[in-house]
Amino acid sequence: MAHDHDHNHEPPEDIVVRVKALENLMNKRGYLDQDGIDLIVDTYENKVGPRIGARMVAKAWLDTDYRNLVLTDANEAAKEVQISALQGDLIVVENTDKLHNVVVCTLCSCYPWNVLGLPPSWYKAMPYRSRVVREPRAVLAEFGLNVPESKEVRVWDSNSELRYMVLPQRPAGTEGMSEDELSDLVSRDSMIGVQVVKSPA
Amino acid sequence: MNGIHDCGGMEGFGPIEMEDENASKFKEDWERRVFGLHWGISMLGNWGLDDIRFSIERMGNGAYLSTPYYEHWLVANETLLVEHGNITAEEYEAEQERVRAELKSGGVF
């Protein structure tokens, strides 16, 4: 296949061989078929995106009852908008004028996949995992987010049974916007907590 | 288990590599295939997330740091399939030889 994107090195042939060999054995055993595997990949890559989380955020901004449900029982709240089963428990933490929340998994790469889709590469890599718990403000500044000293920063360390998502603050200038319009403003990174939702231009 | 995976608070890993929010989550096609294979195998229900994580933790610190993320997932599945007797190391090795020969003779992955 053609490689027209930037990367440091071609994949070692060895790993391509291992993957293909394992696929073949799984097919031969009747454990998995190729169509099933393709369906899983397509679902996670193209269908379960951060739009599910963004929909929850927009609904929470518009509906106080739903917001309370999101903050007290995110699993129930997620059921109203999502298309696939939850993995473990979801807890949603709310940003306020006094508090900024950010999510990590220091031990591996636990992430609320079912509401945010596939995690970005940096979320799974050592620099972010190691450092955001030590110096969260400096890490957030690298993402272009300068949290004022007057605001507390809380870092939530996920695990396989408990995953966190941030409910960002609704930006100014969004009065009268519909749920669809609001949901379009909500970035994935704002629900991880490394960004805030920006006012519409 | 004490190991390199438990990296919270460690220093010296360098800057965070930013990427566009819409960037593809798979850098190589084999990563995409490992992802699908992994979920498919996990859904068989022969083991849980803790087994998967523990098999990655057993890779050793050097291997953990020097391999791409989705290779960790591949290692987990290779390890657990053999340990649970779903496949043998010998037949896996033999299948790799067959695939390698096929690729050399112009087969398309």
mmCIF file of C-alpha atoms in Angstrom:
data_model
loop_
_atom_site.group_PDB
_atom_site.id
_atom_site.type_symbol
_atom_site.label_atom_id
_atom_site.label_comp_id
_atom_site.label_asym_id
_atom_site.label_seq_id
_atom_site.Cartn_x
_atom_site.Cartn_y
_atom_site.Cartn_z
ATOM 1 C CA MET A 1 0.000 0.000 0.000
ATOM 2 C CA ALA A 2 1.128 3.566 -0.583
ATOM 3 C CA HIS A 3 2.422 5.534 2.372
ATOM 4 C CA ASP A 4 1.982 9.211 1.728
ATOM 5 C CA HIS A 5 1.782 10.344 5.339
ATOM 6 C CA ASP A 6 4.595 11.326 7.647
ATOM 7 C CA HIS A 7 6.106 8.798 9.957
ATOM 8 C CA ASN A 8 9.553 7.970 11.162
ATOM 9 C CA HIS A 9 9.954 4.479 9.820
ATOM 10 C CA GLU A 10 8.207 1.770 7.870
ATOM 11 C CA PRO A 11 6.550 -0.813 10.101
ATOM 12 C CA PRO A 12 8.883 -3.711 10.725
ATOM 13 C CA GLU A 13 7.808 -6.495 8.463
ATOM 14 C CA ASP A 14 7.864 -8.767 11.466
ATOM 15 C CA ILE A 15 4.835 -7.155 13.018
ATOM 16 C CA VAL A 16 2.841 -7.297 9.804
ATOM 17 C CA VAL A 17 3.636 -11.001 9.641
ATOM 18 C CA ARG A 18 2.592 -11.570 13.266
ATOM 19 C CA VAL A 19 -0.730 -9.782 12.788
ATOM 20 C CA LYS A 20 -1.551 -11.667 9.600
ATOM 21 C CA ALA A 21 -0.559 -15.003 11.135
ATOM 22 C CA LEU A 22 -2.719 -14.404 14.190
ATOM 23 C CA GLU A 23 -5.661 -13.392 12.008
ATOM 24 C CA ASN A 24 -5.250 -16.560 9.973
ATOM 25 C CA LEU A 25 -5.211 -18.771 13.071
ATOM 26 C CA MET A 26 -8.280 -17.050 14.508
ATOM 27 C CA ASN A 27 -10.115 -17.507 11.216
ATOM 28 C CA LYS A 28 -9.039 -21.137 10.957
ATOM 29 C CA ARG A 29 -10.219 -21.864 14.493
ATOM 30 C CA GLY A 30 -13.547 -20.243 13.699
ATOM 31 C CA TYR A 31 -13.117 -17.787 16.565
ATOM 32 C CA LEU A 32 -13.413 -14.736 14.362
ATOM 33 C CA ASP A 33 -14.213 -13.933 10.801
ATOM 34 C CA GLN A 34 -12.847 -11.060 8.811
ATOM 35 C CA ASP A 35 -16.241 -9.375 8.407
ATOM 36 C CA GLY A 36 -16.690 -9.277 12.189
ATOM 37 C CA ILE A 37 -13.283 -7.734 12.694
ATOM 38 C CA ASP A 38 -13.902 -5.164 9.958
ATOM 39 C CA LEU A 39 -17.229 -4.249 11.545
ATOM 40 C CA ILE A 40 -15.598 -3.631 14.944
ATOM 41 C CA VAL A 41 -12.932 -1.408 13.423
ATOM 42 C CA ASP A 42 -15.431 0.524 11.323
ATOM 43 C CA THR A 43 -17.694 1.070 14.317
ATOM 44 C CA TYR A 44 -14.960 2.471 16.534
ATOM 45 C CA GLU A 45 -13.104 4.351 13.827
ATOM 46 C CA ASN A 46 -16.070 5.947 12.090
ATOM 47 C CA LYS A 47 -19.243 5.692 14.160
ATOM 48 C CA VAL A 48 -18.398 6.002 17.867
ATOM 49 C CA GLY A 49 -16.726 9.381 17.757
ATOM 50 C CA PRO A 50 -16.569 12.130 20.342
ATOM 51 C CA ARG A 51 -19.926 13.344 19.009
ATOM 52 C CA ILE A 52 -21.633 11.123 21.591
ATOM 53 C CA GLY A 53 -19.889 12.902 24.443
ATOM 54 C CA ALA A 54 -20.514 16.248 22.752
ATOM 55 C CA ARG A 55 -24.229 15.454 22.583
ATOM 56 C CA MET A 56 -24.260 14.749 26.337
ATOM 57 C CA VAL A 57 -22.504 18.059 27.000
ATOM 58 C CA ALA A 58 -24.914 20.053 24.829
ATOM 59 C CA LYS A 59 -27.948 18.419 26.445
ATOM 60 C CA ALA A 60 -26.517 19.090 29.914
ATOM 61 C CA TRP A 61 -26.023 22.776 29.057
ATOM 62 C CA LEU A 62 -29.643 23.095 27.968
ATOM 63 C CA ASP A 63 -31.440 20.913 30.482
ATOM 64 C CA THR A 64 -30.744 21.167 34.227
ATOM 65 C CA ASP A 65 -32.367 17.819 34.963
ATOM 66 C CA TYR A 66 -30.171 16.128 32.392
ATOM 67 C CA ARG A 67 -27.115 17.963 33.737
ATOM 68 C CA ASN A 68 -27.874 16.637 37.225
ATOM 69 C CA LEU A 69 -28.251 13.138 35.819
ATOM 70 C CA VAL A 70 -24.906 13.443 33.984
ATOM 71 C CA LEU A 71 -23.154 14.467 37.188
ATOM 72 C CA THR A 72 -24.793 11.918 39.465
ATOM 73 C CA ASP A 73 -25.286 8.916 37.168
ATOM 74 C CA ALA A 74 -23.347 9.343 33.934
ATOM 75 C CA ASN A 75 -23.996 5.729 32.951
ATOM 76 C CA GLU A 76 -27.761 6.385 32.845
ATOM 77 C CA ALA A 77 -27.220 9.723 31.110
ATOM 78 C CA ALA A 78 -25.025 8.102 28.460
ATOM 79 C CA LYS A 79 -27.726 5.563 27.638
ATOM 80 C CA GLU A 80 -29.932 8.358 26.329
ATOM 81 C CA VAL A 81 -27.486 9.321 23.598
ATOM 82 C CA GLN A 82 -25.158 6.469 22.857
ATOM 83 C CA ILE A 83 -25.174 3.547 20.514
ATOM 84 C CA SER A 84 -22.985 0.948 22.205
ATOM 85 C CA ALA A 85 -22.558 -0.614 25.624
ATOM 86 C CA LEU A 86 -20.451 1.035 28.291
ATOM 87 C CA GLN A 87 -17.130 -0.365 29.414
ATOM 88 C CA GLY A 88 -16.910 0.049 33.145
ATOM 89 C CA ASP A 89 -18.423 2.988 34.939
ATOM 90 C CA LEU A 90 -18.389 6.505 33.604
ATOM 91 C CA ILE A 91 -18.090 9.538 35.853
ATOM 92 C CA VAL A 92 -18.517 13.044 34.471
ATOM 93 C CA VAL A 93 -16.721 15.872 36.284
ATOM 94 C CA GLU A 94 -17.868 19.453 35.819
ATOM 95 C CA ASN A 95 -15.717 22.476 35.080
ATOM 96 C CA THR A 96 -16.751 25.644 36.897
ATOM 97 C CA ASP A 97 -15.410 29.173 37.392
ATOM 98 C CA LYS A 98 -13.353 27.812 40.281
ATOM 99 C CA LEU A 99 -12.354 24.361 39.045
ATOM 100 C CA HIS A 100 -10.797 22.902 35.921
ATOM 101 C CA ASN A 101 -10.729 19.116 35.435
ATOM 102 C CA VAL A 102 -8.449 17.031 33.245
ATOM 103 C CA VAL A 103 -8.394 13.278 32.623
ATOM 104 C CA VAL A 104 -5.511 10.808 32.284
ATOM 105 C CA CYS A 105 -4.735 7.117 32.702
ATOM 106 C CA THR A 106 -1.257 6.902 34.210
ATOM 107 C CA LEU A 107 -1.210 3.081 34.277
ATOM 108 C CA CYS A 108 -2.244 2.355 30.711
ATOM 109 C CA SER A 109 -4.675 4.115 28.407
ATOM 110 C CA CYS A 110 -8.142 3.805 29.956
ATOM 111 C CA TYR A 111 -10.429 6.243 28.217
ATOM 112 C CA PRO A 112 -14.202 6.643 27.883
ATOM 113 C CA TRP A 113 -14.194 5.100 24.384
ATOM 114 C CA ASN A 114 -17.924 4.735 24.167
ATOM 115 C CA VAL A 115 -18.569 8.440 24.502
ATOM 116 C CA LEU A 116 -15.338 9.887 23.028
ATOM 117 C CA GLY A 117 -14.319 7.297 20.422
ATOM 118 C CA LEU A 118 -10.693 6.308 19.906
ATOM 119 C CA PRO A 119 -8.161 8.121 22.098
ATOM 120 C CA PRO A 120 -5.558 10.417 20.535
ATOM 121 C CA SER A 121 -1.996 9.064 20.365
ATOM 122 C CA TRP A 122 -0.656 11.520 22.914
ATOM 123 C CA TYR A 123 -3.193 10.323 25.500
ATOM 124 C CA LYS A 124 -1.651 6.829 25.346
ATOM 125 C CA ALA A 125 1.971 7.975 25.304
ATOM 126 C CA MET A 126 4.380 8.315 28.212
ATOM 127 C CA PRO A 127 4.978 12.108 28.113
ATOM 128 C CA TYR A 128 1.326 12.999 28.817
ATOM 129 C CA ARG A 129 0.664 10.103 31.206
ATOM 130 C CA SER A 130 3.738 10.761 33.317
ATOM 131 C CA ARG A 131 3.637 14.518 33.451
ATOM 132 C CA VAL A 132 0.023 15.679 33.681
ATOM 133 C CA VAL A 133 -0.190 14.410 37.273
ATOM 134 C CA ARG A 134 3.039 16.169 38.269
ATOM 135 C CA GLU A 135 2.611 19.528 36.598
ATOM 136 C CA PRO A 136 -0.875 19.772 35.123
ATOM 137 C CA ARG A 137 -0.782 23.527 34.607
ATOM 138 C CA ALA A 138 2.411 23.315 32.555
ATOM 139 C CA VAL A 139 0.965 20.473 30.472
ATOM 140 C CA LEU A 140 -2.268 22.386 29.883
ATOM 141 C CA ALA A 141 -0.226 25.420 28.837
ATOM 142 C CA GLU A 142 1.446 23.260 26.175
ATOM 143 C CA PHE A 143 -2.023 22.598 24.816
ATOM 144 C CA GLY A 144 -2.488 26.370 24.723
ATOM 145 C CA LEU A 145 -4.676 26.455 27.800
ATOM 146 C CA ASN A 146 -3.509 28.784 30.549
ATOM 147 C CA VAL A 147 -5.573 28.155 33.664
ATOM 148 C CA PRO A 148 -5.480 31.144 36.012
ATOM 149 C CA GLU A 149 -3.837 30.564 39.401
ATOM 150 C CA SER A 150 -7.133 31.442 41.051
ATOM 151 C CA LYS A 151 -8.683 28.313 39.549
ATOM 152 C CA GLU A 152 -8.076 24.880 41.040
ATOM 153 C CA VAL A 153 -6.911 22.130 38.668
ATOM 154 C CA ARG A 154 -7.940 18.549 39.385
ATOM 155 C CA VAL A 155 -6.444 15.578 37.547
ATOM 156 C CA TRP A 156 -8.551 12.410 37.386
ATOM 157 C CA ASP A 157 -6.636 9.151 36.934
ATOM 158 C CA SER A 158 -8.799 6.584 35.130
ATOM 159 C CA ASN A 159 -8.680 2.818 35.379
ATOM 160 C CA SER A 160 -10.315 -0.092 33.637
ATOM 161 C CA GLU A 161 -13.381 0.020 35.876
ATOM 162 C CA LEU A 162 -13.817 3.757 36.153
ATOM 163 C CA ARG A 163 -13.410 6.262 33.342
ATOM 164 C CA TYR A 164 -13.808 9.999 33.460
ATOM 165 C CA MET A 165 -15.118 12.619 31.064
ATOM 166 C CA VAL A 166 -15.106 16.380 31.597
ATOM 167 C CA LEU A 167 -18.257 18.493 31.323
ATOM 168 C CA PRO A 168 -16.767 21.724 29.974
ATOM 169 C CA GLN A 169 -18.200 25.168 30.677
ATOM 170 C CA ARG A 170 -20.640 26.603 28.194
ATOM 171 C CA PRO A 171 -18.922 29.512 26.472
ATOM 172 C CA ALA A 172 -20.308 33.033 26.228
ATOM 173 C CA GLY A 173 -22.065 33.980 23.040
ATOM 174 C CA THR A 174 -24.018 30.749 22.751
ATOM 175 C CA GLU A 175 -27.341 32.024 24.101
ATOM 176 C CA GLY A 176 -30.251 30.748 22.057
ATOM 177 C CA MET A 177 -28.235 28.081 20.252
ATOM 178 C CA SER A 178 -29.838 24.701 19.606
ATOM 179 C CA GLU A 179 -28.583 21.377 20.935
ATOM 180 C CA ASP A 180 -27.125 20.546 17.506
ATOM 181 C CA GLU A 181 -25.328 23.865 17.254
ATOM 182 C CA LEU A 182 -23.940 23.588 20.777
ATOM 183 C CA SER A 183 -22.848 20.015 20.241
ATOM 184 C CA ASP A 184 -20.850 21.065 17.164
ATOM 185 C CA LEU A 185 -18.842 23.474 19.338
ATOM 186 C CA VAL A 186 -17.746 20.795 21.811
ATOM 187 C CA SER A 187 -14.312 19.430 20.931
ATOM 188 C CA ARG A 188 -13.002 16.059 22.025
ATOM 189 C CA ASP A 189 -10.089 17.764 23.769
ATOM 190 C CA SER A 190 -12.473 19.872 25.858
ATOM 191 C CA MET A 191 -14.020 16.654 27.203
ATOM 192 C CA ILE A 192 -10.558 15.280 28.080
ATOM 193 C CA GLY A 193 -9.917 18.639 29.748
ATOM 194 C CA VAL A 194 -6.876 19.820 27.795
ATOM 195 C CA GLN A 195 -8.950 22.538 26.121
ATOM 196 C CA VAL A 196 -12.001 24.597 26.905
ATOM 197 C CA VAL A 197 -14.947 25.103 24.569
ATOM 198 C CA LYS A 198 -14.354 28.295 22.669
ATOM 199 C CA SER A 199 -16.978 30.923 21.970
ATOM 200 C CA PRO A 200 -18.322 30.739 18.417
ATOM 201 C CA ALA A 201 -16.378 33.030 16.114
ATOM 202 C CA MET B 1 2.994 -4.958 39.675
ATOM 203 C CA ASN B 2 5.819 -2.446 39.871
ATOM 204 C CA GLY B 3 7.046 -1.484 36.409
ATOM 205 C CA ILE B 4 7.542 1.125 33.748
ATOM 206 C CA HIS B 5 3.824 1.190 32.876
ATOM 207 C CA ASP B 6 3.209 2.875 36.261
ATOM 208 C CA CYS B 7 4.607 6.153 34.964
ATOM 209 C CA GLY B 8 2.545 8.763 36.816
ATOM 210 C CA GLY B 9 4.916 11.476 38.052
ATOM 211 C CA MET B 10 8.037 10.165 36.269
ATOM 212 C CA GLU B 11 10.221 12.731 34.561
ATOM 213 C CA GLY B 12 12.245 12.617 31.390
ATOM 214 C CA PHE B 13 9.805 11.427 28.735
ATOM 215 C CA GLY B 14 10.089 14.617 26.712
ATOM 216 C CA PRO B 15 7.444 16.778 25.117
ATOM 217 C CA ILE B 16 3.916 15.707 24.282
ATOM 218 C CA GLU B 17 3.485 15.019 20.577
ATOM 219 C CA MET B 18 0.408 16.981 19.620
ATOM 220 C CA GLU B 19 -1.843 15.942 16.775
ATOM 221 C CA ASP B 20 -4.856 17.379 15.063
ATOM 222 C CA GLU B 21 -8.127 16.275 16.623
ATOM 223 C CA ASN B 22 -9.233 14.763 13.319
ATOM 224 C CA ALA B 23 -5.967 12.935 12.660
ATOM 225 C CA SER B 24 -6.352 9.232 11.979
ATOM 226 C CA LYS B 25 -6.030 7.239 15.181
ATOM 227 C CA PHE B 26 -4.090 4.522 13.358
ATOM 228 C CA LYS B 27 -0.699 5.400 11.913
ATOM 229 C CA GLU B 28 -0.293 2.082 10.114
ATOM 230 C CA ASP B 29 -2.782 -0.400 8.729
ATOM 231 C CA TRP B 30 -1.483 -3.195 10.974
ATOM 232 C CA GLU B 31 -2.538 -1.098 13.995
ATOM 233 C CA ARG B 32 -6.090 -0.977 12.710
ATOM 234 C CA ARG B 33 -6.056 -4.753 12.272
ATOM 235 C CA VAL B 34 -4.649 -5.338 15.758
ATOM 236 C CA PHE B 35 -7.432 -3.161 17.138
ATOM 237 C CA GLY B 36 -10.141 -5.232 15.428
ATOM 238 C CA LEU B 37 -8.474 -8.515 16.271
ATOM 239 C CA HIS B 38 -8.089 -7.457 19.896
ATOM 240 C CA TRP B 39 -11.756 -6.562 20.389
ATOM 241 C CA GLY B 40 -12.881 -9.644 18.536
ATOM 242 C CA ILE B 41 -10.722 -11.893 20.716
ATOM 243 C CA SER B 42 -11.717 -10.014 23.887
ATOM 244 C CA MET B 43 -15.371 -10.551 23.063
ATOM 245 C CA LEU B 44 -14.843 -14.309 23.203
ATOM 246 C CA GLY B 45 -14.805 -13.694 26.960
ATOM 247 C CA ASN B 46 -11.902 -16.008 27.794
ATOM 248 C CA TRP B 47 -10.211 -13.362 29.899
ATOM 249 C CA GLY B 48 -10.737 -9.864 31.238
ATOM 250 C CA LEU B 49 -9.118 -6.477 31.038
ATOM 251 C CA ASP B 50 -6.892 -7.148 34.036
ATOM 252 C CA ASP B 51 -5.395 -10.209 32.309
ATOM 253 C CA ILE B 52 -4.730 -8.094 29.244
ATOM 254 C CA ARG B 53 -3.053 -5.357 31.234
ATOM 255 C CA PHE B 54 -1.004 -7.836 33.256
ATOM 256 C CA SER B 55 0.269 -9.515 30.087
ATOM 257 C CA ILE B 56 1.444 -6.106 28.846
ATOM 258 C CA GLU B 57 3.107 -5.363 32.183
ATOM 259 C CA ARG B 58 5.046 -8.606 31.817
ATOM 260 C CA MET B 59 6.633 -7.428 28.550
ATOM 261 C CA GLY B 60 9.500 -5.916 30.531
ATOM 262 C CA ASN B 61 10.403 -2.273 30.745
ATOM 263 C CA GLY B 62 12.709 -2.207 27.725
ATOM 264 C CA ALA B 63 10.226 -3.846 25.379
ATOM 265 C CA TYR B 64 7.360 -1.737 26.744
ATOM 266 C CA LEU B 65 9.172 1.509 25.970
ATOM 267 C CA SER B 66 10.598 0.534 22.606
ATOM 268 C CA THR B 67 7.444 -0.795 20.942
ATOM 269 C CA PRO B 68 4.456 1.065 19.515
ATOM 270 C CA TYR B 69 1.233 1.180 21.494
ATOM 271 C CA TYR B 70 -0.744 -1.279 19.416
ATOM 272 C CA GLU B 71 2.126 -3.769 19.541
ATOM 273 C CA HIS B 72 1.405 -3.974 23.283
ATOM 274 C CA TRP B 73 -2.078 -5.125 22.403
ATOM 275 C CA LEU B 74 -0.723 -7.688 19.965
ATOM 276 C CA VAL B 75 1.672 -9.028 22.610
ATOM 277 C CA ALA B 76 -1.219 -9.324 25.072
ATOM 278 C CA ASN B 77 -3.275 -11.395 22.641
ATOM 279 C CA GLU B 78 -0.341 -13.588 21.600
ATOM 280 C CA THR B 79 0.538 -14.234 25.240
ATOM 281 C CA LEU B 80 -2.981 -14.966 26.450
ATOM 282 C CA LEU B 81 -3.980 -17.142 23.483
ATOM 283 C CA VAL B 82 -0.940 -19.346 24.078
ATOM 284 C CA GLU B 83 -1.297 -19.378 27.867
ATOM 285 C CA HIS B 84 -4.942 -20.371 27.622
ATOM 286 C CA GLY B 85 -4.165 -23.090 25.102
ATOM 287 C CA ASN B 86 -6.216 -21.520 22.301
ATOM 288 C CA ILE B 87 -3.177 -21.721 20.041
ATOM 289 C CA THR B 88 0.284 -23.209 20.498
ATOM 290 C CA ALA B 89 3.480 -21.243 20.158
ATOM 291 C CA GLU B 90 4.657 -23.791 17.560
ATOM 292 C CA GLU B 91 1.676 -23.448 15.230
ATOM 293 C CA TYR B 92 1.835 -19.661 15.557
ATOM 294 C CA GLU B 93 5.511 -19.745 14.597
ATOM 295 C CA ALA B 94 4.733 -22.033 11.656
ATOM 296 C CA GLU B 95 1.937 -19.763 10.456
ATOM 297 C CA GLN B 96 4.275 -16.761 10.627
ATOM 298 C CA GLU B 97 6.784 -18.639 8.453
ATOM 299 C CA ARG B 98 4.047 -19.412 5.946
ATOM 300 C CA VAL B 99 2.873 -15.780 5.862
ATOM 301 C CA ARG B 100 6.445 -14.520 5.557
ATOM 302 C CA ALA B 101 7.043 -16.778 2.567
ATOM 303 C CA GLU B 102 3.754 -15.686 1.024
ATOM 304 C CA LEU B 103 4.650 -12.002 1.408
ATOM 305 C CA LYS B 104 8.077 -12.595 -0.095
ATOM 306 C CA SER B 105 6.546 -14.207 -3.143
ATOM 307 C CA GLY B 106 4.445 -11.121 -3.756
ATOM 308 C CA GLY B 107 1.387 -11.812 -1.619
ATOM 309 C CA VAL B 108 -0.568 -8.769 -0.552
ATOM 310 C CA PHE B 109 -1.288 -8.187 3.099
#
